[in-house]
Amino acid sequence: MNIKSTPFLHSVTDGLWDDDLLRKVVSEFPVESDRRWKGYFNDKEGKFEGGPHMFGESTRLLLEEMEALGPQLSELYGIRDLEMRTIGGGFHCIPPGGKLAIHADFNRSTDGLYRRLNMLIYLNEGWTDADGGYLELWDENTCVEKILPVFNRTVTFSTSSTSFHGHPVPLPGPRSRLSFAAYFFSPEPASDYVKDHSTVWRNG
């Protein structure tokens, strides 16, 4: 993983996981009509989330492999005692027309740990520019980097009150955008920590 510093610490890594394992994870994604999904559809976002109650054997194996990267991530990002969680993560599905406005994530868990890193794995085979769904990383004023969510691409980035990101352009379709997410927490806050907050949306 090569760490970039702008607009905040992050890495984009292709081929980190076994392709066949990720295909099995895709096969475990529930259909969009499954009532176990938690849907968010409003002016800020249009997406489905699915937690551990929806995971199959291959998805749990992927989680174990992600968690095993904790010590390496601690060293790369200089964060001690990272603990992986799936709260708010797991299966993510953006259907056609869906989006996720630019935001900074909640920064504290219910048991007091500080959210420090996001890890997103994209699961879209044959995805092209025409399919859209770019992850955008922003500084205070503008988009600095756009990342196409192609199959077996992993994006890891530091989370703080100013790590603004999202994919604000509605997905054109006809395909849905699939990803798997897990987050790493630490007993220690980031150096720029000010206060606890929930999701912070840009421009309101």
Tab-separated table of C-alpha atoms in Angstrom:
chain	number	residue	atom	x	y	z
A	1	MET	CA	0.000	0.000	0.000
A	2	ASN	CA	1.391	3.369	-1.020
A	3	ILE	CA	0.142	6.143	1.251
A	4	LYS	CA	-0.799	9.478	-0.309
A	5	SER	CA	-1.175	12.563	1.853
A	6	THR	CA	-3.556	14.712	-0.210
A	7	PRO	CA	-6.309	15.588	0.549
A	8	PHE	CA	-5.833	13.314	3.588
A	9	LEU	CA	-3.922	10.097	4.212
A	10	HIS	CA	-5.167	7.360	1.899
A	11	SER	CA	-4.132	4.480	-0.326
A	12	VAL	CA	-5.593	2.873	-3.451
A	13	THR	CA	-4.511	-0.746	-3.939
A	14	ASP	CA	-5.516	-3.093	-6.765
A	15	GLY	CA	-5.461	-6.887	-6.492
A	16	LEU	CA	-5.032	-7.040	-2.724
A	17	TRP	CA	-7.465	-9.947	-2.317
A	18	ASP	CA	-7.983	-13.268	-4.042
A	19	ASP	CA	-10.322	-12.710	-7.015
A	20	ASP	CA	-12.194	-15.971	-6.471
A	21	LEU	CA	-12.859	-15.107	-2.822
A	22	LEU	CA	-14.317	-11.746	-3.832
A	23	ARG	CA	-16.527	-13.400	-6.451
A	24	LYS	CA	-17.870	-15.681	-3.728
A	25	VAL	CA	-18.560	-12.599	-1.588
A	26	VAL	CA	-20.498	-11.088	-4.499
A	27	SER	CA	-22.515	-14.317	-4.753
A	28	GLU	CA	-23.466	-13.845	-1.079
A	29	PHE	CA	-24.851	-10.344	-1.641
A	30	PRO	CA	-28.612	-10.525	-1.014
A	31	VAL	CA	-30.951	-9.381	-3.762
A	32	GLU	CA	-32.065	-5.759	-3.458
A	33	SER	CA	-35.604	-6.804	-2.535
A	34	ASP	CA	-34.314	-8.621	0.566
A	35	ARG	CA	-36.031	-7.107	3.600
A	36	ARG	CA	-32.908	-7.481	5.730
A	37	TRP	CA	-31.256	-4.544	3.951
A	38	LYS	CA	-31.228	-1.213	5.740
A	39	GLY	CA	-32.114	1.432	3.189
A	40	TYR	CA	-31.185	5.120	3.201
A	41	PHE	CA	-33.055	7.140	0.598
A	42	ASN	CA	-33.224	10.909	0.993
A	43	ASP	CA	-31.683	14.050	-0.501
A	44	LYS	CA	-28.203	13.084	0.792
A	45	GLU	CA	-27.990	9.410	-0.046
A	46	GLY	CA	-29.555	6.510	-1.849
A	47	LYS	CA	-28.098	3.189	-0.739
A	48	PHE	CA	-28.563	-0.158	0.997
A	49	GLU	CA	-26.418	-1.428	3.895
A	50	GLY	CA	-26.202	-4.998	5.144
A	51	GLY	CA	-24.495	-6.038	8.379
A	52	PRO	CA	-23.234	-9.330	9.857
A	53	HIS	CA	-26.700	-10.903	9.943
A	54	MET	CA	-26.460	-11.050	6.141
A	55	PHE	CA	-22.895	-12.405	5.805
A	56	GLY	CA	-22.089	-15.824	4.417
A	57	GLU	CA	-19.039	-18.026	4.899
A	58	SER	CA	-16.910	-16.315	2.235
A	59	THR	CA	-17.770	-12.847	3.515
A	60	ARG	CA	-16.700	-13.847	7.022
A	61	LEU	CA	-13.438	-15.192	5.616
A	62	LEU	CA	-12.827	-11.861	3.877
A	63	LEU	CA	-13.452	-10.086	7.179
A	64	GLU	CA	-10.830	-12.237	8.865
A	65	GLU	CA	-8.307	-11.344	6.172
A	66	MET	CA	-9.122	-7.649	6.503
A	67	GLU	CA	-8.736	-7.795	10.263
A	68	ALA	CA	-5.343	-9.492	9.877
A	69	LEU	CA	-4.095	-6.325	8.147
A	70	GLY	CA	-4.565	-4.344	11.372
A	71	PRO	CA	-0.898	-4.446	12.466
A	72	GLN	CA	0.306	-3.429	8.998
A	73	LEU	CA	-2.179	-0.564	8.881
A	74	SER	CA	-1.084	0.530	12.358
A	75	GLU	CA	2.475	0.793	11.127
A	76	LEU	CA	1.651	2.478	7.813
A	77	TYR	CA	-0.694	5.077	9.303
A	78	GLY	CA	1.045	5.454	12.676
A	79	ILE	CA	-2.029	4.474	14.704
A	80	ARG	CA	-1.691	2.137	17.670
A	81	ASP	CA	-4.041	-0.649	18.753
A	82	LEU	CA	-6.413	-0.677	15.807
A	83	GLU	CA	-9.596	-2.730	16.182
A	84	MET	CA	-11.773	-3.565	13.184
A	85	ARG	CA	-15.550	-3.126	13.304
A	86	THR	CA	-18.361	-3.420	10.764
A	87	ILE	CA	-20.766	-0.972	12.446
A	88	GLY	CA	-22.225	1.030	9.553
A	89	GLY	CA	-20.180	-1.103	7.169
A	90	GLY	CA	-20.519	-4.557	5.653
A	91	PHE	CA	-22.359	-4.941	2.358
A	92	HIS	CA	-23.003	-1.653	0.547
A	93	CYS	CA	-25.192	-1.534	-2.543
A	94	ILE	CA	-25.911	1.627	-4.529
A	95	PRO	CA	-28.764	1.031	-6.989
A	96	PRO	CA	-29.206	3.037	-10.199
A	97	GLY	CA	-30.038	6.620	-9.274
A	98	GLY	CA	-28.408	6.233	-5.869
A	99	LYS	CA	-25.635	8.420	-4.509
A	100	LEU	CA	-23.764	9.396	-1.355
A	101	ALA	CA	-23.263	13.117	-0.821
A	102	ILE	CA	-19.871	14.400	0.286
A	103	HIS	CA	-19.462	13.898	4.032
A	104	ALA	CA	-17.157	13.130	6.944
A	105	ASP	CA	-18.057	10.031	8.957
A	106	PHE	CA	-19.069	9.689	12.588
A	107	ASN	CA	-15.920	9.608	14.708
A	108	ARG	CA	-16.716	7.652	17.886
A	109	SER	CA	-18.125	4.209	18.647
A	110	THR	CA	-20.733	3.594	21.323
A	111	ASP	CA	-18.076	2.036	23.566
A	112	GLY	CA	-15.792	5.061	23.332
A	113	LEU	CA	-13.257	4.053	20.683
A	114	TYR	CA	-12.228	6.572	18.022
A	115	ARG	CA	-12.824	5.833	14.356
A	116	ARG	CA	-9.479	6.156	12.582
A	117	LEU	CA	-9.531	4.312	9.229
A	118	ASN	CA	-12.048	3.254	6.592
A	119	MET	CA	-11.365	0.286	4.312
A	120	LEU	CA	-13.560	-0.070	1.210
A	121	ILE	CA	-13.337	-3.011	-1.196
A	122	TYR	CA	-15.038	-2.626	-4.568
A	123	LEU	CA	-16.698	-5.636	-6.175
A	124	ASN	CA	-17.738	-4.490	-9.662
A	125	GLU	CA	-16.316	-6.634	-12.454
A	126	GLY	CA	-16.066	-5.046	-15.890
A	127	TRP	CA	-16.826	-1.601	-14.434
A	128	THR	CA	-15.955	1.317	-16.714
A	129	ASP	CA	-16.058	5.086	-16.687
A	130	ALA	CA	-19.534	4.931	-18.222
A	131	ASP	CA	-20.782	3.081	-15.123
A	132	GLY	CA	-19.823	6.056	-12.922
A	133	GLY	CA	-19.965	5.789	-9.159
A	134	TYR	CA	-16.571	7.412	-8.595
A	135	LEU	CA	-15.457	7.797	-4.987
A	136	GLU	CA	-14.459	11.433	-4.569
A	137	LEU	CA	-11.939	12.662	-1.990
A	138	TRP	CA	-12.251	16.359	-1.122
A	139	ASP	CA	-10.221	19.023	0.603
A	140	GLU	CA	-11.966	22.020	2.158
A	141	ASN	CA	-13.166	23.379	-1.167
A	142	THR	CA	-13.032	20.921	-4.033
A	143	CYS	CA	-12.600	17.357	-5.243
A	144	VAL	CA	-8.932	16.372	-5.266
A	145	GLU	CA	-9.130	12.742	-6.413
A	146	LYS	CA	-11.700	10.522	-8.142
A	147	ILE	CA	-11.442	6.735	-7.818
A	148	LEU	CA	-13.336	4.341	-10.094
A	149	PRO	CA	-14.862	1.472	-8.046
A	150	VAL	CA	-13.487	-1.412	-10.121
A	151	PHE	CA	-13.299	-5.026	-8.972
A	152	ASN	CA	-10.672	-5.841	-6.317
A	153	ARG	CA	-9.730	-2.209	-5.743
A	154	THR	CA	-9.264	-1.343	-2.072
A	155	VAL	CA	-9.345	2.214	-0.771
A	156	THR	CA	-8.139	2.867	2.774
A	157	PHE	CA	-8.182	6.329	4.298
A	158	SER	CA	-7.913	8.165	7.593
A	159	THR	CA	-11.149	9.395	9.117
A	160	SER	CA	-11.463	12.767	10.777
A	161	SER	CA	-13.761	15.763	10.870
A	162	THR	CA	-12.222	16.948	7.579
A	163	SER	CA	-11.853	13.688	5.609
A	164	PHE	CA	-14.678	14.548	3.231
A	165	HIS	CA	-15.591	11.897	0.682
A	166	GLY	CA	-18.522	10.338	-1.169
A	167	HIS	CA	-19.924	9.780	-4.661
A	168	PRO	CA	-22.348	12.657	-5.151
A	169	VAL	CA	-23.177	12.029	-8.809
A	170	PRO	CA	-26.215	9.705	-9.044
A	171	LEU	CA	-25.365	6.288	-10.452
A	172	PRO	CA	-26.512	6.155	-14.101
A	173	GLY	CA	-27.311	2.428	-14.139
A	174	PRO	CA	-28.292	-0.108	-15.247
A	175	ARG	CA	-25.881	-1.837	-12.848
A	176	SER	CA	-25.732	-1.417	-9.091
A	177	ARG	CA	-22.454	-0.456	-7.411
A	178	LEU	CA	-21.293	-3.080	-4.884
A	179	SER	CA	-18.695	-2.714	-2.147
A	180	PHE	CA	-17.728	-4.128	1.210
A	181	ALA	CA	-16.600	-1.875	4.058
A	182	ALA	CA	-14.999	-2.260	7.464
A	183	TYR	CA	-13.650	0.394	9.812
A	184	PHE	CA	-10.742	0.475	12.214
A	185	PHE	CA	-10.983	2.101	15.638
A	186	SER	CA	-8.395	3.011	18.262
A	187	PRO	CA	-8.458	3.997	21.945
A	188	GLU	CA	-6.558	7.152	20.940
A	189	PRO	CA	-8.108	10.061	18.990
A	190	ALA	CA	-6.516	11.635	15.939
A	191	SER	CA	-4.224	14.592	16.576
A	192	ASP	CA	-6.817	16.989	15.115
A	193	TYR	CA	-9.720	15.584	17.144
A	194	VAL	CA	-11.990	18.333	18.515
A	195	LYS	CA	-15.261	16.707	19.573
A	196	ASP	CA	-17.544	13.755	18.914
A	197	HIS	CA	-19.857	14.064	15.928
A	198	SER	CA	-22.169	12.028	13.757
A	199	THR	CA	-21.999	12.182	9.961
A	200	VAL	CA	-21.106	15.711	8.791
A	201	TRP	CA	-22.500	16.601	5.370
A	202	ARG	CA	-20.869	19.271	3.233
A	203	ASN	CA	-23.070	22.261	2.438
A	204	GLY	CA	-25.448	21.427	5.248
